[in-house]
Tab-separated table of C-alpha atoms in Angstrom:
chain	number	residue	atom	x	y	z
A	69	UNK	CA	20.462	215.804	-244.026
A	70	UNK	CA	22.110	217.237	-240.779
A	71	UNK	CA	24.218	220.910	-241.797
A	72	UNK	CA	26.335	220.611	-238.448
A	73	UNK	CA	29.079	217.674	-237.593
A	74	UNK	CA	30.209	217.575	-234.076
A	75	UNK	CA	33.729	216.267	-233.621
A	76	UNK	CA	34.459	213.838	-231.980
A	77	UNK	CA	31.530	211.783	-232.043
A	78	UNK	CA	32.686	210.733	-227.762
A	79	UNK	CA	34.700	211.932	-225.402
A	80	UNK	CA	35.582	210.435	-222.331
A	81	UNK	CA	37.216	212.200	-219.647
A	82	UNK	CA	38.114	212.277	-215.805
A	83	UNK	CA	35.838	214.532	-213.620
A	84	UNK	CA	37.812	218.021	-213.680
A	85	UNK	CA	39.481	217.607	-216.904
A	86	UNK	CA	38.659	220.339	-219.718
A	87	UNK	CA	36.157	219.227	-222.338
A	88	UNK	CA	36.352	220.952	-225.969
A	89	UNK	CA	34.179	219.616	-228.511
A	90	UNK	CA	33.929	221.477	-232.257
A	91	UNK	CA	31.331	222.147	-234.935
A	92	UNK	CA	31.346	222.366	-238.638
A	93	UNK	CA	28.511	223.697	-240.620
A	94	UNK	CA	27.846	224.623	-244.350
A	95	UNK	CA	26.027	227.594	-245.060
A	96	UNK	CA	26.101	231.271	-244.093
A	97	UNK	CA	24.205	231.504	-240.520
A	98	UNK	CA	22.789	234.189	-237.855
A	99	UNK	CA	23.411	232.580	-235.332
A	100	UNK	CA	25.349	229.093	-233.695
A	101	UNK	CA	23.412	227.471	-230.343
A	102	UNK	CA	24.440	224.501	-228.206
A	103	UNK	CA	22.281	222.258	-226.848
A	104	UNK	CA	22.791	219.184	-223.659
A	105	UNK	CA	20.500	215.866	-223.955
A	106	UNK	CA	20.630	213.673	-221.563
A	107	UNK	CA	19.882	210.300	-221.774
A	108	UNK	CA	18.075	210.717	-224.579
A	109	UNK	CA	15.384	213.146	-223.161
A	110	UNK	CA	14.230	216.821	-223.842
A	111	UNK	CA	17.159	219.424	-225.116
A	112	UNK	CA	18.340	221.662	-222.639
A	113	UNK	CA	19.816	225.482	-224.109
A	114	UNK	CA	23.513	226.089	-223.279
A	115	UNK	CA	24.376	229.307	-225.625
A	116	UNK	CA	23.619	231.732	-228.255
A	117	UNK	CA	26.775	232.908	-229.825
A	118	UNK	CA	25.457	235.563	-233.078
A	119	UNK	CA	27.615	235.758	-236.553
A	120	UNK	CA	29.010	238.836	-235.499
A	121	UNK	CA	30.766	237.638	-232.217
A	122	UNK	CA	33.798	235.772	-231.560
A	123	UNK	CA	32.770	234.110	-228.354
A	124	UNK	CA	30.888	233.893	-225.563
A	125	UNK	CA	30.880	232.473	-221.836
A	126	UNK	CA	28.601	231.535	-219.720
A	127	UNK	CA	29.367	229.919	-216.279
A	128	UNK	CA	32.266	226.995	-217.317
A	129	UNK	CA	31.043	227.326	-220.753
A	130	UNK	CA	32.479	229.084	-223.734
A	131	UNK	CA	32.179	229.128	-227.135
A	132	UNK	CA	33.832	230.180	-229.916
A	133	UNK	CA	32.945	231.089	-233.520
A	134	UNK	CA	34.930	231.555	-236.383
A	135	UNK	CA	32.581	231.845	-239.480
A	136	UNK	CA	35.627	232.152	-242.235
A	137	UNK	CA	35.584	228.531	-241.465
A	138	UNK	CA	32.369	227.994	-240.921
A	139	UNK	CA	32.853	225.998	-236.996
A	140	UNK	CA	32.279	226.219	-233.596
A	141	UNK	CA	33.876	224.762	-230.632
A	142	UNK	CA	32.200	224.778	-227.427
A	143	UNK	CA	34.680	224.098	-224.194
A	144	UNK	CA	33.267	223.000	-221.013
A	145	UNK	CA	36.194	223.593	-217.740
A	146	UNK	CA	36.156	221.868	-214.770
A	147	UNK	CA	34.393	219.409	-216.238
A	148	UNK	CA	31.798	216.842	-213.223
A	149	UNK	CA	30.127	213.821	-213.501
A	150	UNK	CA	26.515	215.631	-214.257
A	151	UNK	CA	27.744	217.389	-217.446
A	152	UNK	CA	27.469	213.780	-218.735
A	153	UNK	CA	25.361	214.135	-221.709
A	154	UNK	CA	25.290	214.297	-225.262
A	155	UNK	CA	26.000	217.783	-227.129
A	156	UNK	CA	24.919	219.149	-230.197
A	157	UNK	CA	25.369	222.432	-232.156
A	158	UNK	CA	22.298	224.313	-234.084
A	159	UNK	CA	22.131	226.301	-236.903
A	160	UNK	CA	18.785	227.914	-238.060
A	161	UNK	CA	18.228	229.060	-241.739
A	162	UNK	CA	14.633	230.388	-242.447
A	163	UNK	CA	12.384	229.015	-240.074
A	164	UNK	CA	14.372	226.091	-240.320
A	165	UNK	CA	16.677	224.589	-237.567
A	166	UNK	CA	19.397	222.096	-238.500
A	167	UNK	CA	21.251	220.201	-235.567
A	168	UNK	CA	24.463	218.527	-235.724
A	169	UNK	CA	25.580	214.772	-235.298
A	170	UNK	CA	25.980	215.539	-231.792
A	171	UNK	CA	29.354	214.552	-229.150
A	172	UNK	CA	28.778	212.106	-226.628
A	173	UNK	CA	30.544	213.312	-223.331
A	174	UNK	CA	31.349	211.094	-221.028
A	175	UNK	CA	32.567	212.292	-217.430
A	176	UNK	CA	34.573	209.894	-214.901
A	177	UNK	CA	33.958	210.659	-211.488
B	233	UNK	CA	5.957	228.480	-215.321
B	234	UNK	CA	5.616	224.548	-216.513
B	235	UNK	CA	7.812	223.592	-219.432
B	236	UNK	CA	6.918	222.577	-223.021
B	237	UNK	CA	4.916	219.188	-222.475
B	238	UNK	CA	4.298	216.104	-224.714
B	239	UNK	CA	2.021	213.410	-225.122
B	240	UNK	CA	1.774	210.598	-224.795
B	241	UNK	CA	5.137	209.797	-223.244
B	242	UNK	CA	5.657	206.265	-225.014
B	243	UNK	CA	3.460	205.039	-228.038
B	244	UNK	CA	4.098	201.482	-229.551
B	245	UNK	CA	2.002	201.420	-233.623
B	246	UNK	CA	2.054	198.421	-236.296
B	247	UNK	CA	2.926	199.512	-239.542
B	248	UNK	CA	0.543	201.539	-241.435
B	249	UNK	CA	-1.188	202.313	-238.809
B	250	UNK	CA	-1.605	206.210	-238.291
B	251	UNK	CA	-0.243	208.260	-234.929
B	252	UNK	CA	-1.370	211.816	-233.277
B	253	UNK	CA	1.198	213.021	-231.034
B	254	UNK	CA	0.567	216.555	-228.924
B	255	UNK	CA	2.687	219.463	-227.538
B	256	UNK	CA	1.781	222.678	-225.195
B	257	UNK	CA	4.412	224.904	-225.804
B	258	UNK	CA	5.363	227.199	-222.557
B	259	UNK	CA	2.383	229.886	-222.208
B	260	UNK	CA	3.348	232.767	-224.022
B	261	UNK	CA	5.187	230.537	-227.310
B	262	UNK	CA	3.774	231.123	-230.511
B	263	UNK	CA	6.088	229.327	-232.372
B	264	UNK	CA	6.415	225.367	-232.039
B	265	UNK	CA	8.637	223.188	-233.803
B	266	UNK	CA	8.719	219.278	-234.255
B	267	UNK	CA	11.669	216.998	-235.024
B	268	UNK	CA	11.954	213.372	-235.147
B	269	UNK	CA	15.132	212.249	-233.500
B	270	UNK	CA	16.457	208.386	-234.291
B	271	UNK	CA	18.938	206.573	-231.725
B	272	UNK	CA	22.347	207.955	-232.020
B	273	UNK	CA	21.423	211.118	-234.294
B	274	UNK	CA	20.417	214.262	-233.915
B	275	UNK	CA	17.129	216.122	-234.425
B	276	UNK	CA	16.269	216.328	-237.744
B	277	UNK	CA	13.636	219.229	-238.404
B	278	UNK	CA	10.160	218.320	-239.609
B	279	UNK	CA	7.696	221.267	-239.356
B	280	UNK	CA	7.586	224.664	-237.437
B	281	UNK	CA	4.339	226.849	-236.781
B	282	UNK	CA	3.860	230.211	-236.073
B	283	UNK	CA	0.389	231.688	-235.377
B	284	UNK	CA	-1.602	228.558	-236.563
B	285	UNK	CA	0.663	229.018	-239.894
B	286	UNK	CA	3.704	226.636	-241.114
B	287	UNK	CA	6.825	228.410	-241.291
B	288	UNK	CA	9.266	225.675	-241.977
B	289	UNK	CA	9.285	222.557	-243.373
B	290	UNK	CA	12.093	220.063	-243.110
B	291	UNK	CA	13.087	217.172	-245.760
B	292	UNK	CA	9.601	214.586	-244.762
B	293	UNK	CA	7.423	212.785	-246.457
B	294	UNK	CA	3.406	213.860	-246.954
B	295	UNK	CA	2.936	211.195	-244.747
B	296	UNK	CA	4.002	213.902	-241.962
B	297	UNK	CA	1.909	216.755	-241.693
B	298	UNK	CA	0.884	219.351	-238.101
B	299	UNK	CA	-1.099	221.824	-237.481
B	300	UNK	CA	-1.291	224.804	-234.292
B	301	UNK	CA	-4.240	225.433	-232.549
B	302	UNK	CA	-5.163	228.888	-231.093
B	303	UNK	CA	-3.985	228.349	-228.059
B	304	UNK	CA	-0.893	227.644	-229.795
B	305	UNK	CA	-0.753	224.297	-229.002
B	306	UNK	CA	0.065	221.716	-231.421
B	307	UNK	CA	-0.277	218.397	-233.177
B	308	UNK	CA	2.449	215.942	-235.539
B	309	UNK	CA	0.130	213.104	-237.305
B	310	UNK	CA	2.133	210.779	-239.073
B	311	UNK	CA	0.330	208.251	-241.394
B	312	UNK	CA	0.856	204.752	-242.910
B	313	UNK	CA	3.325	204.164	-240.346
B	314	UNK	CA	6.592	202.713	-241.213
B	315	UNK	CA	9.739	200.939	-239.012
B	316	UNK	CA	11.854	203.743	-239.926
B	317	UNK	CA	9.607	206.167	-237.879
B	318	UNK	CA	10.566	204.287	-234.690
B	319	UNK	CA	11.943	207.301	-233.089
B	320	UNK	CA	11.942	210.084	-230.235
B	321	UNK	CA	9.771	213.153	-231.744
B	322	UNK	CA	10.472	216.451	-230.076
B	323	UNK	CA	8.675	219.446	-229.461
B	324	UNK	CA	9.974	222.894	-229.096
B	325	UNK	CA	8.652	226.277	-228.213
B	326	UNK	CA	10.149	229.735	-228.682
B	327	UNK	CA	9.054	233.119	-227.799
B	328	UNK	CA	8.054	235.689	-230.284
B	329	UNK	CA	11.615	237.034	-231.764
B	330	UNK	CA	13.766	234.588	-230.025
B	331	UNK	CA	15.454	231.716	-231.680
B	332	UNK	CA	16.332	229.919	-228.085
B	333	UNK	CA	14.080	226.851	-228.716
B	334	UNK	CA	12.683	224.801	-225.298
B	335	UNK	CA	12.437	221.414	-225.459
B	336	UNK	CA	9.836	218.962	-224.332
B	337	UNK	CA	10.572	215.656	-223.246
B	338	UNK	CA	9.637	213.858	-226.790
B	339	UNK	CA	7.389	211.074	-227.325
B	340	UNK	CA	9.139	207.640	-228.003
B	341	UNK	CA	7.404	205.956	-230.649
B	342	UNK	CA	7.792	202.304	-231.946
B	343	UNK	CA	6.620	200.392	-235.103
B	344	UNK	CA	6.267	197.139	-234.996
């Protein structure tokens, strides 16, 4: 069974908008990562956020994690029609990696 | 540097028939991961090797089972083939230390 739920499940917005999407999770963690699919394809790395840090940017992306409650939100700005894609959050326990239900962002040129 | 690459791209099977799929990982990976992805889900983990060796092992039947060669390349063989393996099966690579993983493309595979 997946550890991570992505809420919401899609997201549609208009090209420049602000796109937040958030992560739950269950068990204690090292480290949080967000990944972009598109179109059903190969995962593409967005960020590494550790347990120890608050949050992180990285171009329009940041991320934030607050592991008292065990989620993540990831926040894209200035959102355009190519960050179309579906988004998912990662957890790894032992040489184990357990991805999340995924967000389906939808950008409106 | 090329990328973490999968093949074949597309596979169609019958049902209990048996599959081979194969991943390079990106030269210098010795760890590669496989996960079996079904429309609207996300990745669920099936093995990971390290150095020829399984590391991890995700929630899969024996049916499932890998293996890393030593040039770190690496194989998923599923057998007696069910319609419930219809799915997208990933490949990943990470360097030595790292847990960024780097995605192939997948294979798409449908049982018939």
């Amino acid at each position: 069974s997946q550890q991570g739920e992505e809420d919401p499940q899609a997201l549609s917005i208009q090209e420049g908008e602000n796109a937040t999407m958030n992560c739950s999770y269950k068990t204690s963690i090292n480290n949080l990562q967000w990944y972009r699919q598109n179109s059903g394809r190969g995962l593409v790395h967005l960020i590494l956020i550790r347990s120890n840090e608050r949050e992180k940017h990285s171009g329009r992306l940041r991320v934030t994690l607050d592991t008292s409650k065990k989620s993540s939100s990831l926040l894209i700005t200035a959102s355009r029609a190519a960050d179309t894609a579906s988004y998912f959050c990662a957890t790894s326990e032992t040489y184990k990696y357990i991805f999340g239900t995924g967000t389906r962002l939808k950008v409106l040129a | 540097d090329a990328g973490v690459t999968q093949s074949p791209t597309h596979l169609i099977k019958t049902r209990g028939q048996h599959v081979t799929l194969r991943c390079s990982p990106i030269s210098g990976h010795k760890s590669v991961s496989w996960y079996q992805q079904v429309l609207g889900q996300g990745p669920q983990f099936i093995f990971q090797y390290y150095e020829k060796e399984e590391r991890g092992r995700g929630n899969f039947p024996d049916r499932f089972s890998a293996r890393q060669f030593p040039n770190y390349s690496s194989e998923l063989n599923v057998n007696a083939l069910l319609l419930g393996d219809s799915a997208l099966y990933l490949c990943a690579s990470s360097p030595a230390g790292q847990e960024t993983q780097y995605f192939g493309p997948g294979t798409r595979l449908l049982v018939l």
